[in-house]
Amino acid sequence: MRIPFGGSYPLSLSPVLWAALALLTCTATARAGDGPAAFAVPKEVRAVLAAHCADCHAEGGKGDVDVTALDKLTPSARLEALNKIQDQLFHRMMPPPRVAQPGADELRTLAAWVRNELRTHKASKLDDRLPYPDAGNYVDHAALFDESNKDKPFTPARRWLVSPQMFEERVLDVFQLEGIEREGFRRSGFYGVTNPFVLPDHSGVRYYDLTPLDGGHLLVMLGNAEWIAAKQLQAARVKAGDPKAGPNDPKDRWYPKTTPTAFEAVVTKKGPAADDEIRAAVQLQFSLALRRKATDLELAQYVDLGREAIKIAGNAEGLRQVLKAVLLESEFVYRFEFGAGRPDEHGRLPLAPREAAYAIAYALGDRGPDAELLKAAATGKLGTKADYEREVRRLLADKNYLRGQVDRSLNGMHISSHVTSHPKLVRFFREFFGYPAAAKVFKDVPRSGGYYQNPDRGHLGSPGWLIQEADEFVISQVDRDTRVFERLLTSDEYFVYHNLDTKAGRALIADWKRVYETLKDTPWKTKPEEVMAEHQKMLVAAKIVDPRTKDKELWKEKRSFLSHMYYFRDFFGQGRTPFTRGPFTHGYSYEHSPSYSLPPIPNRFRYLGVEAPNFKEPKDAPAYWDYPVEQPFQVANRKGILTHPAWLVAFSANTASDPIRRGRWIREKLLAGVVPDVPITVDAKVPDDPHKTLRERVGAVTKAAACAKCHSRMNDLGYPLEQFDDFGRFRTVEQLEHPDNLIKAGNGKSTFDAYKTKPIDPTGVLTGTGDPKLDGEVKDSFDLIDRLAKSDRVRQSIIRHAFRFFLGRNELPSDAQALIDADRAYLNSGGSFKAVVLSLLTSDSFIYRKRPGN
């Protein structure tokens, strides 16, 4: 929750900039004691409205707004009209381009009056939206990077809820878990702990300081505190012979094997615990849960609570109530950043050392500060920019402390999310690009030719694998840390079915090929048992048979042997390399290679029942994929994350691609543009037409003047990506999926519908880069991406999003210097993302806070 603060700031000539400046005064209201004055439109404002608005917006005019009669409306109707005017001005939708435009002074006069009128009545809907992620681009981009703004950067003083991942780490800290045990619970979670926080599901940076603690959070926290406090004392209660201490739920049998000494001393004592013993237990719980000592006042209060609780319920239960109370302290779920000391000449306070330690640790990962960072804070070595730089560099170089999974929600049948040294760096890009949303798009499987699997109970299907592989693509570029933004947008080297590293994969393929070459001319099909017995040593070495198998289960070894041999014949026999995991392997579900426009590999049913006498041997020889063991590898007709199937699926509809959404993403995320939301009065639906491609249908329905104002910012950026369908497959023609165009009907299982086709038009228009050499017509998606990757504005837009991610808020005009420095750091380092992070976390925007009134 941001601590509001007020002030007075000059208006800019840019309506975008003045709207962003409202961030600085978003809670300002009429002064105390001011009453509502009689409404009147100032003469200079009336002149602007008459000259540029009244032709279309007089009585009975467009949009139900009569600018000539604002003084005749009821207060509520007038405020509604002013909000409409403000939105149109802000988004630069009015006046329309075809008419004479107001001058800068006129625009400033009108915008300032509308804004002030709305804010005086606390009625500005635009101001309400400004702090939220989707309003991040409301600050004028040029004004942030042209070095004209000399204001001193700062972040508003705030307290904000920890993220779901941070909460999980705090619970692990309470139990002092490390190593394998900590990693295990990171993956599985605790049976009795429910994460009270859920991040909203949309692309872009999601974790901001906007959500307050509410009643739902508190109820969950209460249940968590009950369970955690009970587990903390369980071992000591068992040791003391408490008959109720053992596990009473077969699903919840874990508890710490020991209880900390200070807690055990209270639980096992025969008589009531002494104040000194309660005091030691309180201090330990503060250390475990809040990672600090209790103040004298807190200690006195908690000792009083413990004494009374023990008197009523006994040592064990009384102490449990004390431990639970500490876990319910708001500090357990909040981060505090108020600043400390005396304000500087600009009204800014540096973060207190302890605040700085947490800010640095949580900017880089999910865990709180390590011992070295806390020591620096405690010894006065975390106050200067040089101190911040030393600690940020150290943690960026540390490969272990912040190590963890990128996204535990990916874990399920067959998939385990990648583990990396700094998962939060990877999370920035996955949230920025938005490709994890692929798991939320449900597809009509027969349209894929039958290979695509939708997420289902226990697994995320094809989109889960695509997301996993996109993560690996991002991780490889983050780890390389050179020209990161450009390579993410342009590299054609991908990871597909990458289940073994190159060395292990080559060794396995060599073993398999040795088996096939040795046995291909033996009677392996007709006398498998004899061949297996004769060559058991080689088959065991290749992990095709297991010598420990019991006699009654030898049929399983026969099945494994025959499955492998048929599999090898389909690949080695055709001069191809097989994927390093057979389709008959338990848990196998890799069938998504066609999303990369790569050939398929055998499905799970090709070798089903191979050990049975009635098995029908496959007689065909499909052109299966020649698997590249060494990865990443070049994939044809691909260029960067925007042509990765995970991204393409994420930005598609259930039954079609979506050039509008794809184009909007490019406009907002890469070009720092603003596209208004669809008005609630608009039925945003693309009509059916059996004779037209999706592009043609979208163009026809959005060419109307009322639609074109917004769609001109999106469509031409999305059209080039029509080279890829909604499964991510490259194409030159589009199937006109309409009953009138059906050529051949399929059964939806082994055969599939075929339709007439029409050529794809991949041309588009790039605008908004600020570079006339880059703006203009583009011939296809690859041309578009190449130009975007060369754009200064694209690089700066990514840095703006990085600012939001690592500082947890939208940028203010006063953050210009922090953004410029981060941009220079990227360029001067040869495109290092870590250099950007280091710059942001040592900026004044990160270090300084402003409290209300400063």
Coordinates of N, CA and C in Angstrom, one line a residue, residues 237-311:
R237 N 6.7 -31.6 22.5 CA 5.5 -32.2 23.2 C 5.6 -33.7 23.2
V238 N 6.0 -34.3 22.1 CA 6.2 -35.7 22.0 C 7.2 -36.2 23.1
K239 N 8.3 -35.4 23.1 CA 9.4 -35.7 24.1 C 8.9 -35.7 25.5
A240 N 7.9 -34.7 25.8 CA 7.4 -34.6 27.1 C 6.3 -35.6 27.4
G241 N 6.0 -36.4 26.5 CA 5.0 -37.5 26.7 C 3.5 -37.0 26.5
D242 N 3.3 -35.9 25.8 CA 2.0 -35.4 25.6 C 1.2 -36.3 24.7
P243 N 0.2 -37.0 25.1 CA -0.5 -37.9 24.3 C -1.2 -37.3 23.0
K244 N -1.4 -36.0 23.1 CA -2.1 -35.4 21.9 C -1.1 -34.7 20.9
A245 N 0.2 -35.0 21.2 CA 1.2 -34.3 20.4 C 1.5 -35.0 19.0
G246 N 1.2 -36.3 18.9 CA 1.6 -37.0 17.7 C 0.7 -36.6 16.6
P247 N 1.1 -37.0 15.3 CA 0.2 -36.7 14.2 C -1.1 -37.4 14.2
N248 N -2.2 -36.7 14.0 CA -3.5 -37.3 14.0 C -4.2 -37.3 12.7
D249 N -3.4 -36.9 11.6 CA -4.0 -36.8 10.3 C -3.0 -37.6 9.4
P250 N -3.5 -38.7 8.8 CA -2.6 -39.5 8.0 C -2.0 -38.8 6.8
K251 N -2.6 -37.7 6.4 CA -2.1 -36.9 5.3 C -1.1 -35.8 5.7
D252 N -0.9 -35.7 7.0 CA -0.1 -34.6 7.6 C 0.8 -35.2 8.7
R253 N 1.8 -36.0 8.3 CA 2.6 -36.7 9.3 C 4.0 -36.1 9.5
W254 N 4.3 -35.0 8.7 CA 5.6 -34.3 8.9 C 5.5 -33.4 10.1
Y255 N 6.7 -33.4 10.8 CA 6.9 -32.3 11.8 C 8.4 -32.3 12.1
P256 N 8.9 -31.1 12.5 CA 10.4 -31.0 12.7 C 10.8 -32.0 13.7
K257 N 12.0 -32.6 13.5 CA 12.4 -33.7 14.4 C 12.9 -33.1 15.7
T258 N 13.2 -31.8 15.8 CA 13.6 -31.2 17.1 C 12.8 -29.9 17.2
T259 N 12.7 -29.5 18.5 CA 12.1 -28.2 18.8 C 13.3 -27.3 19.3
P260 N 13.3 -26.1 18.9 CA 14.4 -25.2 19.4 C 14.5 -25.2 20.9
T261 N 15.7 -25.1 21.4 CA 15.9 -25.2 22.9 C 15.1 -24.3 23.7
A262 N 14.9 -23.0 23.2 CA 14.2 -22.0 24.0 C 12.7 -22.4 24.1
F263 N 12.2 -23.0 23.1 CA 10.8 -23.5 23.1 C 10.7 -24.7 24.0
E264 N 11.6 -25.6 23.8 CA 11.5 -26.9 24.5 C 11.6 -26.7 26.0
A265 N 12.4 -25.7 26.4 CA 12.6 -25.4 27.8 C 11.2 -25.0 28.5
V266 N 10.4 -24.3 27.7 CA 9.1 -24.0 28.3 C 8.1 -25.2 28.2
V267 N 8.1 -25.9 27.1 CA 7.2 -27.0 27.0 C 7.4 -28.1 28.0
T268 N 8.7 -28.4 28.2 CA 9.0 -29.6 29.1 C 9.1 -29.3 30.5
K269 N 9.0 -28.0 30.9 CA 9.1 -27.6 32.3 C 7.9 -28.1 33.1
K270 N 8.1 -28.6 34.3 CA 7.0 -29.2 35.1 C 6.1 -28.1 35.6
G271 N 6.6 -27.0 36.1 CA 5.8 -25.9 36.6 C 5.7 -24.9 35.6
P272 N 4.9 -23.8 35.9 CA 4.8 -22.7 34.9 C 6.1 -22.1 34.5
A273 N 6.3 -21.7 33.3 CA 7.5 -21.2 32.8 C 7.8 -19.8 33.4
A274 N 9.1 -19.5 33.7 CA 9.4 -18.2 34.3 C 9.5 -17.2 33.2
D275 N 9.4 -15.9 33.6 CA 9.4 -14.8 32.6 C 10.6 -14.8 31.7
D276 N 11.8 -15.2 32.3 CA 13.0 -15.2 31.5 C 12.9 -16.3 30.4
E277 N 12.3 -17.4 30.7 CA 12.1 -18.5 29.7 C 11.1 -18.0 28.6
I278 N 10.0 -17.4 29.0 CA 9.1 -16.8 28.0 C 9.8 -15.8 27.2
R279 N 10.6 -14.9 27.8 CA 11.3 -13.9 27.1 C 12.2 -14.5 26.0
A280 N 12.9 -15.5 26.4 CA 13.8 -16.2 25.4 C 13.0 -16.8 24.3
A281 N 11.9 -17.4 24.6 CA 11.1 -18.0 23.5 C 10.5 -16.9 22.6
V282 N 10.1 -15.8 23.1 CA 9.6 -14.7 22.3 C 10.7 -14.2 21.4
Q283 N 11.9 -13.9 21.9 CA 12.9 -13.4 21.1 C 13.3 -14.4 20.0
L284 N 13.2 -15.7 20.3 CA 13.5 -16.7 19.2 C 12.5 -16.6 18.1
Q285 N 11.2 -16.5 18.5 CA 10.2 -16.5 17.5 C 10.2 -15.2 16.7
F286 N 10.6 -14.1 17.3 CA 10.8 -12.9 16.5 C 11.9 -13.1 15.5
S287 N 13.0 -13.8 15.9 CA 14.1 -14.0 15.1 C 13.7 -14.9 13.9
L288 N 12.9 -15.9 14.2 CA 12.5 -16.9 13.1 C 11.5 -16.3 12.1
A289 N 10.5 -15.6 12.7 CA 9.4 -15.2 11.8 C 9.7 -13.8 11.2
L290 N 10.3 -12.9 12.0 CA 10.4 -11.5 11.6 C 11.9 -11.2 11.3
R291 N 12.8 -12.1 11.7 CA 14.2 -11.9 11.5 C 14.8 -10.6 12.2
R292 N 14.3 -10.4 13.4 CA 14.8 -9.3 14.2 C 14.5 -9.5 15.6
K293 N 15.1 -8.7 16.5 CA 14.8 -8.9 17.9 C 13.5 -8.1 18.2
A294 N 12.8 -8.5 19.2 CA 11.6 -7.7 19.7 C 12.1 -6.5 20.4
T295 N 11.4 -5.4 20.2 CA 11.7 -4.2 21.0 C 11.4 -4.4 22.5
D296 N 11.8 -3.5 23.3 CA 11.5 -3.6 24.8 C 10.0 -3.6 25.0
L297 N 9.3 -2.8 24.3 CA 7.8 -2.7 24.4 C 7.2 -4.0 24.0
E298 N 7.6 -4.5 22.8 CA 7.0 -5.7 22.3 C 7.3 -6.9 23.2
L299 N 8.5 -6.9 23.7 CA 8.9 -8.0 24.6 C 8.0 -8.0 25.9
A300 N 7.8 -6.8 26.4 CA 7.0 -6.7 27.7 C 5.6 -7.2 27.4
Q301 N 5.0 -6.8 26.2 CA 3.7 -7.2 25.9 C 3.5 -8.7 25.7
Y302 N 4.5 -9.3 25.0 CA 4.4 -10.7 24.7 C 4.7 -11.5 25.9
V303 N 5.6 -11.1 26.8 CA 5.8 -11.8 28.1 C 4.5 -11.8 28.9
D304 N 3.8 -10.6 28.9 CA 2.5 -10.6 29.6 C 1.5 -11.6 29.0
L305 N 1.5 -11.6 27.7 CA 0.6 -12.5 27.0 C 0.9 -14.0 27.3
G306 N 2.2 -14.3 27.3 CA 2.6 -15.6 27.6 C 2.3 -16.1 29.0
R307 N 2.6 -15.2 29.9 CA 2.3 -15.5 31.3 C 0.8 -15.8 31.6
E308 N 0.0 -15.0 31.0 CA -1.5 -15.2 31.2 C -1.9 -16.4 30.4
A309 N -1.4 -16.7 29.2 CA -1.8 -17.8 28.5 C -1.4 -19.1 29.1
I310 N -0.2 -19.1 29.7 CA 0.3 -20.3 30.4 C -0.5 -20.6 31.6
K311 N -0.9 -19.5 32.3 CA -1.7 -19.7 33.5 C -3.0 -20.4 33.2

